mmCIF file of C-alpha atoms in Angstrom:
data_model
loop_
_atom_site.group_PDB
_atom_site.id
_atom_site.type_symbol
_atom_site.label_atom_id
_atom_site.label_comp_id
_atom_site.label_asym_id
_atom_site.label_seq_id
_atom_site.Cartn_x
_atom_site.Cartn_y
_atom_site.Cartn_z
ATOM 1 C CA UNK A 1 0.013 0.020 0.015
ATOM 2 C CA UNK A 2 2.835 2.336 0.891
ATOM 3 C CA UNK A 3 4.647 1.464 -2.292
ATOM 4 C CA UNK A 4 1.551 2.343 -4.348
ATOM 5 C CA UNK A 5 1.298 5.671 -2.594
ATOM 6 C CA UNK A 6 4.938 6.429 -3.333
ATOM 7 C CA UNK A 7 4.490 5.485 -6.969
ATOM 8 C CA UNK A 8 1.426 7.723 -7.202
ATOM 9 C CA UNK A 9 3.300 10.629 -5.739
ATOM 10 C CA UNK A 10 6.176 9.939 -8.085
ATOM 11 C CA UNK A 11 3.872 9.908 -11.164
ATOM 12 C CA UNK A 12 2.266 13.149 -9.996
ATOM 13 C CA UNK A 13 5.691 14.732 -9.494
ATOM 14 C CA UNK A 14 6.814 13.670 -13.011
ATOM 15 C CA UNK A 15 3.607 14.987 -14.579
ATOM 16 C CA UNK A 16 4.017 18.306 -12.750
ATOM 17 C CA UNK A 17 7.571 18.513 -13.936
ATOM 18 C CA UNK A 18 6.545 17.851 -17.505
ATOM 19 C CA UNK A 19 3.786 20.447 -17.239
ATOM 20 C CA UNK A 20 6.213 23.028 -15.777
ATOM 21 C CA UNK A 21 8.714 22.317 -18.523
ATOM 22 C CA UNK A 22 6.053 22.614 -21.203
ATOM 23 C CA UNK A 23 4.794 25.909 -19.741
ATOM 24 C CA UNK A 24 8.337 27.224 -19.587
ATOM 25 C CA UNK A 25 8.989 26.311 -23.231
ATOM 26 C CA UNK A 26 5.644 27.908 -24.287
ATOM 27 C CA UNK A 27 6.608 31.077 -22.423
ATOM 28 C CA UNK A 28 10.049 31.182 -24.033
ATOM 29 C CA UNK A 29 8.512 30.598 -27.472
ATOM 30 C CA UNK A 30 5.895 33.294 -26.912
ATOM 31 C CA UNK A 31 8.645 35.779 -25.877
ATOM 32 C CA UNK A 32 10.657 34.857 -28.916
ATOM 33 C CA UNK A 33 7.735 35.457 -31.238
ATOM 34 C CA UNK A 34 6.874 38.701 -29.489
ATOM 35 C CA UNK A 35 10.477 39.929 -29.816
ATOM 36 C CA UNK A 36 10.469 38.956 -33.544
ATOM 37 C CA UNK A 37 7.307 40.880 -34.162
ATOM 38 C CA UNK A 38 8.707 43.915 -32.364
ATOM 39 C CA UNK A 39 11.889 43.718 -34.447
ATOM 40 C CA UNK A 40 9.958 43.423 -37.728
ATOM 41 C CA UNK A 41 7.588 46.266 -36.872
ATOM 42 C CA UNK A 42 10.593 48.379 -35.882
ATOM 43 C CA UNK A 43 12.176 47.763 -39.294
ATOM 44 C CA UNK A 44 8.971 48.695 -41.074
ATOM 45 C CA UNK A 45 8.500 51.805 -38.967
ATOM 46 C CA UNK A 46 12.124 52.865 -39.436
ATOM 47 C CA UNK A 47 12.311 52.501 -43.202
ATOM 48 C CA UNK A 48 8.793 52.984 -44.582
ATOM 49 C CA UNK A 49 7.704 56.548 -45.171
ATOM 50 C CA UNK A 50 4.316 56.034 -46.825
ATOM 51 C CA UNK A 51 2.170 52.972 -46.093
ATOM 52 C CA UNK A 52 -0.402 53.599 -48.841
ATOM 53 C CA UNK A 53 0.238 50.598 -51.070
ATOM 54 C CA UNK A 54 -3.024 50.543 -52.981
ATOM 55 C CA UNK A 55 -1.284 51.425 -56.232
ATOM 56 C CA UNK A 56 2.269 50.390 -55.470
ATOM 57 C CA UNK A 57 2.983 53.651 -53.730
ATOM 58 C CA UNK A 58 5.204 52.437 -50.867
ATOM 59 C CA UNK A 59 8.049 54.895 -50.082
ATOM 60 C CA UNK A 60 11.233 53.436 -48.612
ATOM 61 C CA UNK A 61 14.085 55.257 -46.922
ATOM 62 C CA UNK A 62 16.662 53.603 -49.121
ATOM 63 C CA UNK A 63 19.675 55.661 -47.989
ATOM 64 C CA UNK A 64 19.215 54.703 -44.340
ATOM 65 C CA UNK A 65 18.325 51.111 -45.189
ATOM 66 C CA UNK A 66 21.419 50.617 -47.357
ATOM 67 C CA UNK A 67 23.596 52.164 -44.682
ATOM 68 C CA UNK A 68 22.228 49.583 -42.278
ATOM 69 C CA UNK A 69 22.929 46.670 -44.637
ATOM 70 C CA UNK A 70 24.428 46.980 -48.077
ATOM 71 C CA UNK A 71 23.199 43.460 -48.971
ATOM 72 C CA UNK A 72 19.607 44.807 -49.263
ATOM 73 C CA UNK A 73 18.621 44.682 -52.960
ATOM 74 C CA UNK A 74 14.840 45.304 -52.810
ATOM 75 C CA UNK A 75 11.700 45.483 -50.663
ATOM 76 C CA UNK A 76 8.813 43.056 -51.129
ATOM 77 C CA UNK A 77 5.269 44.083 -50.327
ATOM 78 C CA UNK A 78 2.074 41.994 -50.760
ATOM 79 C CA UNK A 79 -1.062 44.037 -50.026
ATOM 80 C CA UNK A 80 -3.622 42.009 -48.064
ATOM 81 C CA UNK A 81 -0.933 40.165 -46.138
ATOM 82 C CA UNK A 82 1.629 40.907 -43.436
ATOM 83 C CA UNK A 83 4.446 40.512 -45.967
ATOM 84 C CA UNK A 84 6.326 43.772 -46.275
ATOM 85 C CA UNK A 85 10.077 43.373 -45.720
ATOM 86 C CA UNK A 86 13.544 44.248 -47.022
ATOM 87 C CA UNK A 87 15.038 41.614 -49.336
ATOM 88 C CA UNK A 88 18.720 40.735 -49.079
ATOM 89 C CA UNK A 89 21.063 38.521 -51.038
ATOM 90 C CA UNK A 90 24.021 36.857 -49.285
ATOM 91 C CA UNK A 91 27.101 35.089 -50.569
ATOM 92 C CA UNK A 92 25.291 31.809 -50.063
ATOM 93 C CA UNK A 93 21.827 30.648 -48.938
ATOM 94 C CA UNK A 94 22.928 30.045 -45.377
ATOM 95 C CA UNK A 95 24.079 33.595 -44.645
ATOM 96 C CA UNK A 96 20.655 35.061 -43.926
ATOM 97 C CA UNK A 97 18.823 31.869 -42.989
ATOM 98 C CA UNK A 98 19.209 32.760 -39.307
ATOM 99 C CA UNK A 99 20.484 36.324 -39.461
ATOM 100 C CA UNK A 100 18.633 39.650 -39.395
ATOM 101 C CA UNK A 101 19.423 42.941 -41.121
ATOM 102 C CA UNK A 102 22.083 43.627 -38.535
ATOM 103 C CA UNK A 103 23.679 40.252 -39.441
ATOM 104 C CA UNK A 104 23.003 39.103 -35.896
ATOM 105 C CA UNK A 105 21.560 35.668 -35.089
ATOM 106 C CA UNK A 106 17.809 35.595 -35.334
ATOM 107 C CA UNK A 107 15.450 32.618 -35.542
ATOM 108 C CA UNK A 108 13.279 34.421 -38.046
ATOM 109 C CA UNK A 109 16.257 35.110 -40.362
ATOM 110 C CA UNK A 110 15.613 37.487 -43.279
ATOM 111 C CA UNK A 111 13.814 37.438 -46.580
ATOM 112 C CA UNK A 112 16.557 36.594 -49.102
ATOM 113 C CA UNK A 113 17.091 35.949 -52.782
ATOM 114 C CA UNK A 114 18.756 32.726 -53.855
ATOM 115 C CA UNK A 115 22.488 33.389 -54.041
ATOM 116 C CA UNK A 116 22.706 31.825 -57.480
ATOM 117 C CA UNK A 117 20.413 34.452 -59.020
ATOM 118 C CA UNK A 118 22.938 36.482 -60.994
ATOM 119 C CA UNK A 119 20.505 39.208 -61.935
ATOM 120 C CA UNK A 120 17.744 39.140 -59.317
ATOM 121 C CA UNK A 121 14.305 40.147 -60.697
ATOM 122 C CA UNK A 122 15.809 40.317 -64.164
ATOM 123 C CA UNK A 123 16.525 36.620 -64.490
ATOM 124 C CA UNK A 124 13.663 34.638 -65.981
ATOM 125 C CA UNK A 125 12.993 33.126 -62.557
ATOM 126 C CA UNK A 126 14.003 34.907 -59.328
ATOM 127 C CA UNK A 127 13.727 32.756 -56.183
ATOM 128 C CA UNK A 128 13.019 34.413 -52.808
ATOM 129 C CA UNK A 129 12.999 32.521 -49.427
ATOM 130 C CA UNK A 130 11.512 33.234 -46.043
ATOM 131 C CA UNK A 131 10.585 31.315 -42.906
ATOM 132 C CA UNK A 132 7.083 30.099 -42.080
ATOM 133 C CA UNK A 133 6.645 31.224 -38.449
ATOM 134 C CA UNK A 134 3.789 30.625 -36.031
ATOM 135 C CA UNK A 135 3.372 34.361 -35.393
ATOM 136 C CA UNK A 136 2.178 35.016 -38.981
ATOM 137 C CA UNK A 137 5.378 36.932 -39.895
ATOM 138 C CA UNK A 138 7.895 36.528 -42.660
ATOM 139 C CA UNK A 139 6.477 34.197 -45.352
ATOM 140 C CA UNK A 140 3.957 32.384 -43.092
ATOM 141 C CA UNK A 141 0.984 33.943 -44.815
ATOM 142 C CA UNK A 142 1.912 32.476 -48.216
ATOM 143 C CA UNK A 143 -0.177 29.457 -47.264
ATOM 144 C CA UNK A 144 -3.258 31.588 -47.571
ATOM 145 C CA UNK A 145 -2.845 31.358 -51.367
ATOM 146 C CA UNK A 146 -4.018 27.756 -51.204
ATOM 147 C CA UNK A 147 -7.508 29.332 -51.425
ATOM 148 C CA UNK A 148 -8.547 30.718 -54.799
ATOM 149 C CA UNK A 149 -10.846 33.292 -53.112
ATOM 150 C CA UNK A 150 -7.885 34.769 -51.170
ATOM 151 C CA UNK A 151 -5.659 34.785 -54.276
ATOM 152 C CA UNK A 152 -8.353 36.498 -56.337
ATOM 153 C CA UNK A 153 -8.520 39.419 -53.873
ATOM 154 C CA UNK A 154 -4.764 39.624 -53.085
ATOM 155 C CA UNK A 155 -2.979 38.687 -56.324
ATOM 156 C CA UNK A 156 -0.523 41.577 -56.715
ATOM 157 C CA UNK A 157 3.056 41.618 -55.429
ATOM 158 C CA UNK A 158 5.195 44.753 -55.522
ATOM 159 C CA UNK A 159 8.965 44.726 -55.590
ATOM 160 C CA UNK A 160 10.593 48.070 -54.799
ATOM 161 C CA UNK A 161 14.204 48.941 -55.713
ATOM 162 C CA UNK A 162 16.704 51.464 -54.402
ATOM 163 C CA UNK A 163 16.671 53.388 -57.711
ATOM 164 C CA UNK A 164 12.959 54.159 -57.213
ATOM 165 C CA UNK A 165 11.616 51.646 -59.733
ATOM 166 C CA UNK A 166 8.809 49.231 -58.897
ATOM 167 C CA UNK A 167 8.027 45.811 -60.415
ATOM 168 C CA UNK A 168 4.479 44.544 -60.275
ATOM 169 C CA UNK A 169 3.697 40.822 -60.357
ATOM 170 C CA UNK A 170 0.517 38.810 -60.524
ATOM 171 C CA UNK A 171 0.130 35.556 -58.551
ATOM 172 C CA UNK A 172 -0.670 32.657 -60.888
ATOM 173 C CA UNK A 173 0.411 29.502 -59.053
ATOM 174 C CA UNK A 174 0.623 28.035 -55.564
ATOM 175 C CA UNK A 175 1.563 24.428 -54.798
ATOM 176 C CA UNK A 176 3.516 22.138 -52.468
ATOM 177 C CA UNK A 177 6.706 20.488 -53.608
ATOM 178 C CA UNK A 178 9.411 18.207 -52.338
ATOM 179 C CA UNK A 179 12.413 20.262 -51.109
ATOM 180 C CA UNK A 180 14.774 18.147 -53.187
ATOM 181 C CA UNK A 181 12.876 19.073 -56.297
ATOM 182 C CA UNK A 182 15.242 21.749 -57.576
ATOM 183 C CA UNK A 183 13.322 22.140 -60.844
ATOM 184 C CA UNK A 184 11.057 24.708 -59.195
ATOM 185 C CA UNK A 185 14.088 26.820 -58.230
ATOM 186 C CA UNK A 186 15.881 27.056 -61.582
ATOM 187 C CA UNK A 187 16.949 30.602 -61.962
ATOM 188 C CA UNK A 188 19.593 30.723 -64.710
ATOM 189 C CA UNK A 189 18.966 32.984 -67.672
ATOM 190 C CA UNK A 190 18.456 30.168 -70.197
ATOM 191 C CA UNK A 191 16.774 26.842 -69.490
ATOM 192 C CA UNK A 192 13.685 24.852 -70.566
ATOM 193 C CA UNK A 193 11.063 27.577 -70.051
ATOM 194 C CA UNK A 194 8.250 25.402 -71.427
ATOM 195 C CA UNK A 195 9.170 22.663 -68.979
ATOM 196 C CA UNK A 196 9.399 25.130 -66.120
ATOM 197 C CA UNK A 197 5.948 26.536 -66.906
ATOM 198 C CA UNK A 198 4.513 23.024 -67.087
ATOM 199 C CA UNK A 199 6.070 22.294 -63.674
ATOM 200 C CA UNK A 200 4.491 25.290 -61.936
ATOM 201 C CA UNK A 201 1.121 24.410 -63.345
ATOM 202 C CA UNK A 202 1.286 20.931 -61.843
ATOM 203 C CA UNK A 203 -0.847 20.538 -58.721
ATOM 204 C CA UNK A 204 -1.535 24.269 -58.892
ATOM 205 C CA UNK A 205 -4.178 25.338 -56.414
ATOM 206 C CA UNK A 206 -5.005 28.401 -58.518
ATOM 207 C CA UNK A 207 -6.240 29.344 -61.961
ATOM 208 C CA UNK A 208 -3.300 29.935 -64.292
ATOM 209 C CA UNK A 209 -4.881 32.710 -66.367
ATOM 210 C CA UNK A 210 -1.985 34.127 -68.369
ATOM 211 C CA UNK A 211 -0.654 33.116 -71.768
ATOM 212 C CA UNK A 212 2.755 31.380 -71.701
ATOM 213 C CA UNK A 213 4.134 33.532 -74.447
ATOM 214 C CA UNK A 214 3.289 36.668 -72.535
ATOM 215 C CA UNK A 215 5.506 35.801 -69.561
ATOM 216 C CA UNK A 216 8.796 37.637 -69.532
ATOM 217 C CA UNK A 217 9.861 37.016 -65.913
ATOM 218 C CA UNK A 218 8.696 34.985 -62.935
ATOM 219 C CA UNK A 219 8.937 35.564 -59.195
ATOM 220 C CA UNK A 220 9.067 32.421 -57.015
ATOM 221 C CA UNK A 221 8.482 32.679 -53.253
ATOM 222 C CA UNK A 222 9.265 29.652 -51.056
ATOM 223 C CA UNK A 223 8.733 28.706 -47.421
ATOM 224 C CA UNK A 224 8.502 25.533 -45.317
ATOM 225 C CA UNK A 225 5.143 23.865 -44.750
ATOM 226 C CA UNK A 226 6.117 22.961 -41.148
ATOM 227 C CA UNK A 227 4.409 19.600 -41.594
ATOM 228 C CA UNK A 228 7.225 17.811 -43.348
ATOM 229 C CA UNK A 229 10.822 18.978 -43.225
ATOM 230 C CA UNK A 230 11.238 18.031 -46.868
ATOM 231 C CA UNK A 231 8.108 19.871 -48.069
ATOM 232 C CA UNK A 232 7.767 23.486 -49.270
ATOM 233 C CA UNK A 233 4.998 25.893 -50.141
ATOM 234 C CA UNK A 234 5.895 27.605 -53.401
ATOM 235 C CA UNK A 235 4.172 30.590 -54.941
ATOM 236 C CA UNK A 236 4.785 31.873 -58.477
ATOM 237 C CA UNK A 237 3.933 35.255 -59.862
ATOM 238 C CA UNK A 238 4.457 36.683 -63.358
ATOM 239 C CA UNK A 239 5.804 40.172 -64.106
ATOM 240 C CA UNK A 240 3.077 42.587 -65.191
ATOM 241 C CA UNK A 241 4.852 45.936 -65.299
ATOM 242 C CA UNK A 242 8.015 47.774 -64.375
#
Protein backbone atom coordinates (compact mmCIF):
# COMPACT_ATOMS: atom_id res chain seq x y z
CA UNK A 1 0.00 0.00 0.00
CA UNK A 2 2.81 2.33 0.93
CA UNK A 3 4.62 1.47 -2.30
CA UNK A 4 1.55 2.31 -4.36
CA UNK A 5 1.28 5.67 -2.61
CA UNK A 6 4.93 6.43 -3.31
CA UNK A 7 4.49 5.49 -6.97
CA UNK A 8 1.40 7.69 -7.21
CA UNK A 9 3.29 10.65 -5.76
CA UNK A 10 6.18 9.94 -8.10
CA UNK A 11 3.89 9.91 -11.15
CA UNK A 12 2.26 13.15 -10.02
CA UNK A 13 5.67 14.74 -9.52
CA UNK A 14 6.79 13.66 -13.00
CA UNK A 15 3.60 15.00 -14.59
CA UNK A 16 3.98 18.30 -12.76
CA UNK A 17 7.60 18.52 -13.92
CA UNK A 18 6.54 17.86 -17.52
CA UNK A 19 3.80 20.47 -17.22
CA UNK A 20 6.20 23.03 -15.77
CA UNK A 21 8.73 22.32 -18.54
CA UNK A 22 6.05 22.64 -21.22
CA UNK A 23 4.79 25.92 -19.75
CA UNK A 24 8.35 27.24 -19.58
CA UNK A 25 8.99 26.33 -23.23
CA UNK A 26 5.68 27.90 -24.27
CA UNK A 27 6.59 31.10 -22.40
CA UNK A 28 10.04 31.20 -24.04
CA UNK A 29 8.51 30.61 -27.47
CA UNK A 30 5.89 33.31 -26.91
CA UNK A 31 8.62 35.76 -25.87
CA UNK A 32 10.68 34.86 -28.95
CA UNK A 33 7.73 35.47 -31.25
CA UNK A 34 6.90 38.72 -29.48
CA UNK A 35 10.50 39.90 -29.83
CA UNK A 36 10.48 38.94 -33.53
CA UNK A 37 7.30 40.89 -34.15
CA UNK A 38 8.72 43.93 -32.37
CA UNK A 39 11.88 43.74 -34.45
CA UNK A 40 9.96 43.44 -37.72
CA UNK A 41 7.60 46.29 -36.86
CA UNK A 42 10.59 48.40 -35.90
CA UNK A 43 12.18 47.76 -39.31
CA UNK A 44 8.96 48.71 -41.09
CA UNK A 45 8.48 51.81 -38.95
CA UNK A 46 12.10 52.85 -39.43
CA UNK A 47 12.32 52.51 -43.20
CA UNK A 48 8.79 52.96 -44.58
CA UNK A 49 7.70 56.55 -45.20
CA UNK A 50 4.30 56.03 -46.82
CA UNK A 51 2.18 52.96 -46.09
CA UNK A 52 -0.39 53.58 -48.84
CA UNK A 53 0.25 50.58 -51.07
CA UNK A 54 -3.04 50.57 -52.98
CA UNK A 55 -1.27 51.42 -56.22
CA UNK A 56 2.28 50.40 -55.50
CA UNK A 57 3.01 53.65 -53.70
CA UNK A 58 5.19 52.45 -50.86
CA UNK A 59 8.02 54.87 -50.09
CA UNK A 60 11.22 53.43 -48.61
CA UNK A 61 14.07 55.26 -46.89
CA UNK A 62 16.66 53.62 -49.11
CA UNK A 63 19.66 55.66 -48.01
CA UNK A 64 19.20 54.71 -44.36
CA UNK A 65 18.32 51.10 -45.21
CA UNK A 66 21.42 50.58 -47.36
CA UNK A 67 23.59 52.17 -44.69
CA UNK A 68 22.21 49.59 -42.27
CA UNK A 69 22.92 46.69 -44.64
CA UNK A 70 24.43 46.99 -48.12
CA UNK A 71 23.19 43.47 -48.97
CA UNK A 72 19.63 44.82 -49.27
CA UNK A 73 18.62 44.72 -52.95
CA UNK A 74 14.84 45.28 -52.80
CA UNK A 75 11.72 45.49 -50.68
CA UNK A 76 8.81 43.06 -51.11
CA UNK A 77 5.25 44.09 -50.32
CA UNK A 78 2.09 42.01 -50.77
CA UNK A 79 -1.05 44.04 -49.99
CA UNK A 80 -3.61 42.01 -48.07
CA UNK A 81 -0.93 40.13 -46.13
CA UNK A 82 1.64 40.90 -43.43
CA UNK A 83 4.44 40.51 -45.97
CA UNK A 84 6.34 43.79 -46.27
CA UNK A 85 10.09 43.37 -45.72
CA UNK A 86 13.54 44.24 -47.02
CA UNK A 87 15.02 41.62 -49.35
CA UNK A 88 18.70 40.74 -49.08
CA UNK A 89 21.07 38.53 -51.04
CA UNK A 90 24.00 36.86 -49.31
CA UNK A 91 27.08 35.12 -50.58
CA UNK A 92 25.27 31.81 -50.07
CA UNK A 93 21.82 30.65 -48.96
CA UNK A 94 22.92 30.06 -45.37
CA UNK A 95 24.09 33.60 -44.65
CA UNK A 96 20.64 35.07 -43.92
CA UNK A 97 18.82 31.88 -43.00
CA UNK A 98 19.19 32.77 -39.31
CA UNK A 99 20.48 36.35 -39.45
CA UNK A 100 18.61 39.64 -39.37
CA UNK A 101 19.42 42.92 -41.11
CA UNK A 102 22.09 43.63 -38.51
CA UNK A 103 23.67 40.28 -39.46
CA UNK A 104 23.02 39.10 -35.91
CA UNK A 105 21.59 35.67 -35.08
CA UNK A 106 17.81 35.60 -35.31
CA UNK A 107 15.44 32.61 -35.53
CA UNK A 108 13.30 34.43 -38.07
CA UNK A 109 16.25 35.11 -40.37
CA UNK A 110 15.63 37.48 -43.28
CA UNK A 111 13.80 37.44 -46.59
CA UNK A 112 16.54 36.60 -49.09
CA UNK A 113 17.08 35.96 -52.79
CA UNK A 114 18.74 32.73 -53.87
CA UNK A 115 22.47 33.39 -54.02
CA UNK A 116 22.70 31.83 -57.49
CA UNK A 117 20.40 34.46 -59.03
CA UNK A 118 22.95 36.48 -61.00
CA UNK A 119 20.49 39.23 -61.92
CA UNK A 120 17.74 39.16 -59.30
CA UNK A 121 14.30 40.16 -60.66
CA UNK A 122 15.79 40.34 -64.18
CA UNK A 123 16.53 36.62 -64.49
CA UNK A 124 13.67 34.63 -66.00
CA UNK A 125 13.01 33.14 -62.55
CA UNK A 126 13.98 34.91 -59.32
CA UNK A 127 13.71 32.79 -56.17
CA UNK A 128 13.05 34.38 -52.77
CA UNK A 129 13.01 32.50 -49.45
CA UNK A 130 11.50 33.25 -46.05
CA UNK A 131 10.60 31.30 -42.90
CA UNK A 132 7.09 30.09 -42.07
CA UNK A 133 6.64 31.23 -38.45
CA UNK A 134 3.79 30.61 -36.03
CA UNK A 135 3.36 34.35 -35.38
CA UNK A 136 2.19 35.03 -38.97
CA UNK A 137 5.37 36.94 -39.87
CA UNK A 138 7.91 36.56 -42.67
CA UNK A 139 6.47 34.20 -45.36
CA UNK A 140 4.00 32.40 -43.08
CA UNK A 141 0.98 33.96 -44.82
CA UNK A 142 1.92 32.48 -48.20
CA UNK A 143 -0.17 29.45 -47.25
CA UNK A 144 -3.29 31.60 -47.57
CA UNK A 145 -2.83 31.33 -51.33
CA UNK A 146 -4.03 27.74 -51.21
CA UNK A 147 -7.50 29.34 -51.42
CA UNK A 148 -8.58 30.71 -54.79
CA UNK A 149 -10.84 33.30 -53.13
CA UNK A 150 -7.89 34.77 -51.20
CA UNK A 151 -5.68 34.78 -54.29
CA UNK A 152 -8.36 36.53 -56.35
CA UNK A 153 -8.50 39.41 -53.87
CA UNK A 154 -4.77 39.62 -53.09
CA UNK A 155 -2.97 38.67 -56.30
CA UNK A 156 -0.54 41.57 -56.71
CA UNK A 157 3.06 41.61 -55.43
CA UNK A 158 5.20 44.76 -55.51
CA UNK A 159 8.99 44.72 -55.57
CA UNK A 160 10.61 48.09 -54.80
CA UNK A 161 14.20 48.94 -55.72
CA UNK A 162 16.73 51.49 -54.40
CA UNK A 163 16.68 53.39 -57.72
CA UNK A 164 12.98 54.16 -57.19
CA UNK A 165 11.63 51.65 -59.71
CA UNK A 166 8.83 49.21 -58.89
CA UNK A 167 8.04 45.81 -60.42
CA UNK A 168 4.47 44.55 -60.27
CA UNK A 169 3.72 40.81 -60.35
CA UNK A 170 0.51 38.80 -60.52
CA UNK A 171 0.14 35.57 -58.55
CA UNK A 172 -0.65 32.65 -60.87
CA UNK A 173 0.41 29.49 -59.04
CA UNK A 174 0.62 28.02 -55.55
CA UNK A 175 1.57 24.43 -54.79
CA UNK A 176 3.50 22.14 -52.48
CA UNK A 177 6.72 20.50 -53.63
CA UNK A 178 9.42 18.24 -52.30
CA UNK A 179 12.40 20.27 -51.09
CA UNK A 180 14.78 18.16 -53.16
CA UNK A 181 12.86 19.06 -56.32
CA UNK A 182 15.24 21.72 -57.57
CA UNK A 183 13.31 22.14 -60.83
CA UNK A 184 11.05 24.72 -59.18
CA UNK A 185 14.08 26.81 -58.25
CA UNK A 186 15.86 27.04 -61.59
CA UNK A 187 16.99 30.62 -61.97
CA UNK A 188 19.58 30.72 -64.72
CA UNK A 189 18.96 32.99 -67.68
CA UNK A 190 18.48 30.17 -70.19
CA UNK A 191 16.76 26.85 -69.49
CA UNK A 192 13.71 24.87 -70.55
CA UNK A 193 11.07 27.58 -70.06
CA UNK A 194 8.25 25.42 -71.42
CA UNK A 195 9.18 22.66 -68.99
CA UNK A 196 9.37 25.12 -66.12
CA UNK A 197 5.93 26.55 -66.88
CA UNK A 198 4.54 23.03 -67.09
CA UNK A 199 6.05 22.31 -63.66
CA UNK A 200 4.51 25.31 -61.93
CA UNK A 201 1.10 24.40 -63.36
CA UNK A 202 1.28 20.91 -61.84
CA UNK A 203 -0.84 20.52 -58.71
CA UNK A 204 -1.53 24.25 -58.89
CA UNK A 205 -4.19 25.35 -56.40
CA UNK A 206 -5.02 28.41 -58.52
CA UNK A 207 -6.25 29.34 -61.99
CA UNK A 208 -3.30 29.93 -64.31
CA UNK A 209 -4.89 32.70 -66.35
CA UNK A 210 -2.00 34.12 -68.38
CA UNK A 211 -0.64 33.11 -71.77
CA UNK A 212 2.74 31.39 -71.68
CA UNK A 213 4.18 33.53 -74.46
CA UNK A 214 3.29 36.68 -72.53
CA UNK A 215 5.50 35.78 -69.57
CA UNK A 216 8.80 37.66 -69.52
CA UNK A 217 9.83 37.02 -65.91
CA UNK A 218 8.69 34.98 -62.91
CA UNK A 219 8.95 35.57 -59.17
CA UNK A 220 9.09 32.42 -57.03
CA UNK A 221 8.49 32.66 -53.26
CA UNK A 222 9.27 29.65 -51.09
CA UNK A 223 8.74 28.70 -47.44
CA UNK A 224 8.52 25.54 -45.33
CA UNK A 225 5.13 23.90 -44.75
CA UNK A 226 6.11 22.97 -41.15
CA UNK A 227 4.40 19.62 -41.63
CA UNK A 228 7.22 17.81 -43.35
CA UNK A 229 10.84 18.98 -43.22
CA UNK A 230 11.24 18.05 -46.89
CA UNK A 231 8.13 19.88 -48.08
CA UNK A 232 7.80 23.48 -49.28
CA UNK A 233 5.00 25.88 -50.15
CA UNK A 234 5.87 27.60 -53.41
CA UNK A 235 4.15 30.61 -54.95
CA UNK A 236 4.80 31.85 -58.48
CA UNK A 237 3.91 35.27 -59.86
CA UNK A 238 4.46 36.69 -63.34
CA UNK A 239 5.81 40.16 -64.10
CA UNK A 240 3.09 42.58 -65.21
CA UNK A 241 4.84 45.92 -65.28
CA UNK A 242 8.03 47.75 -64.38
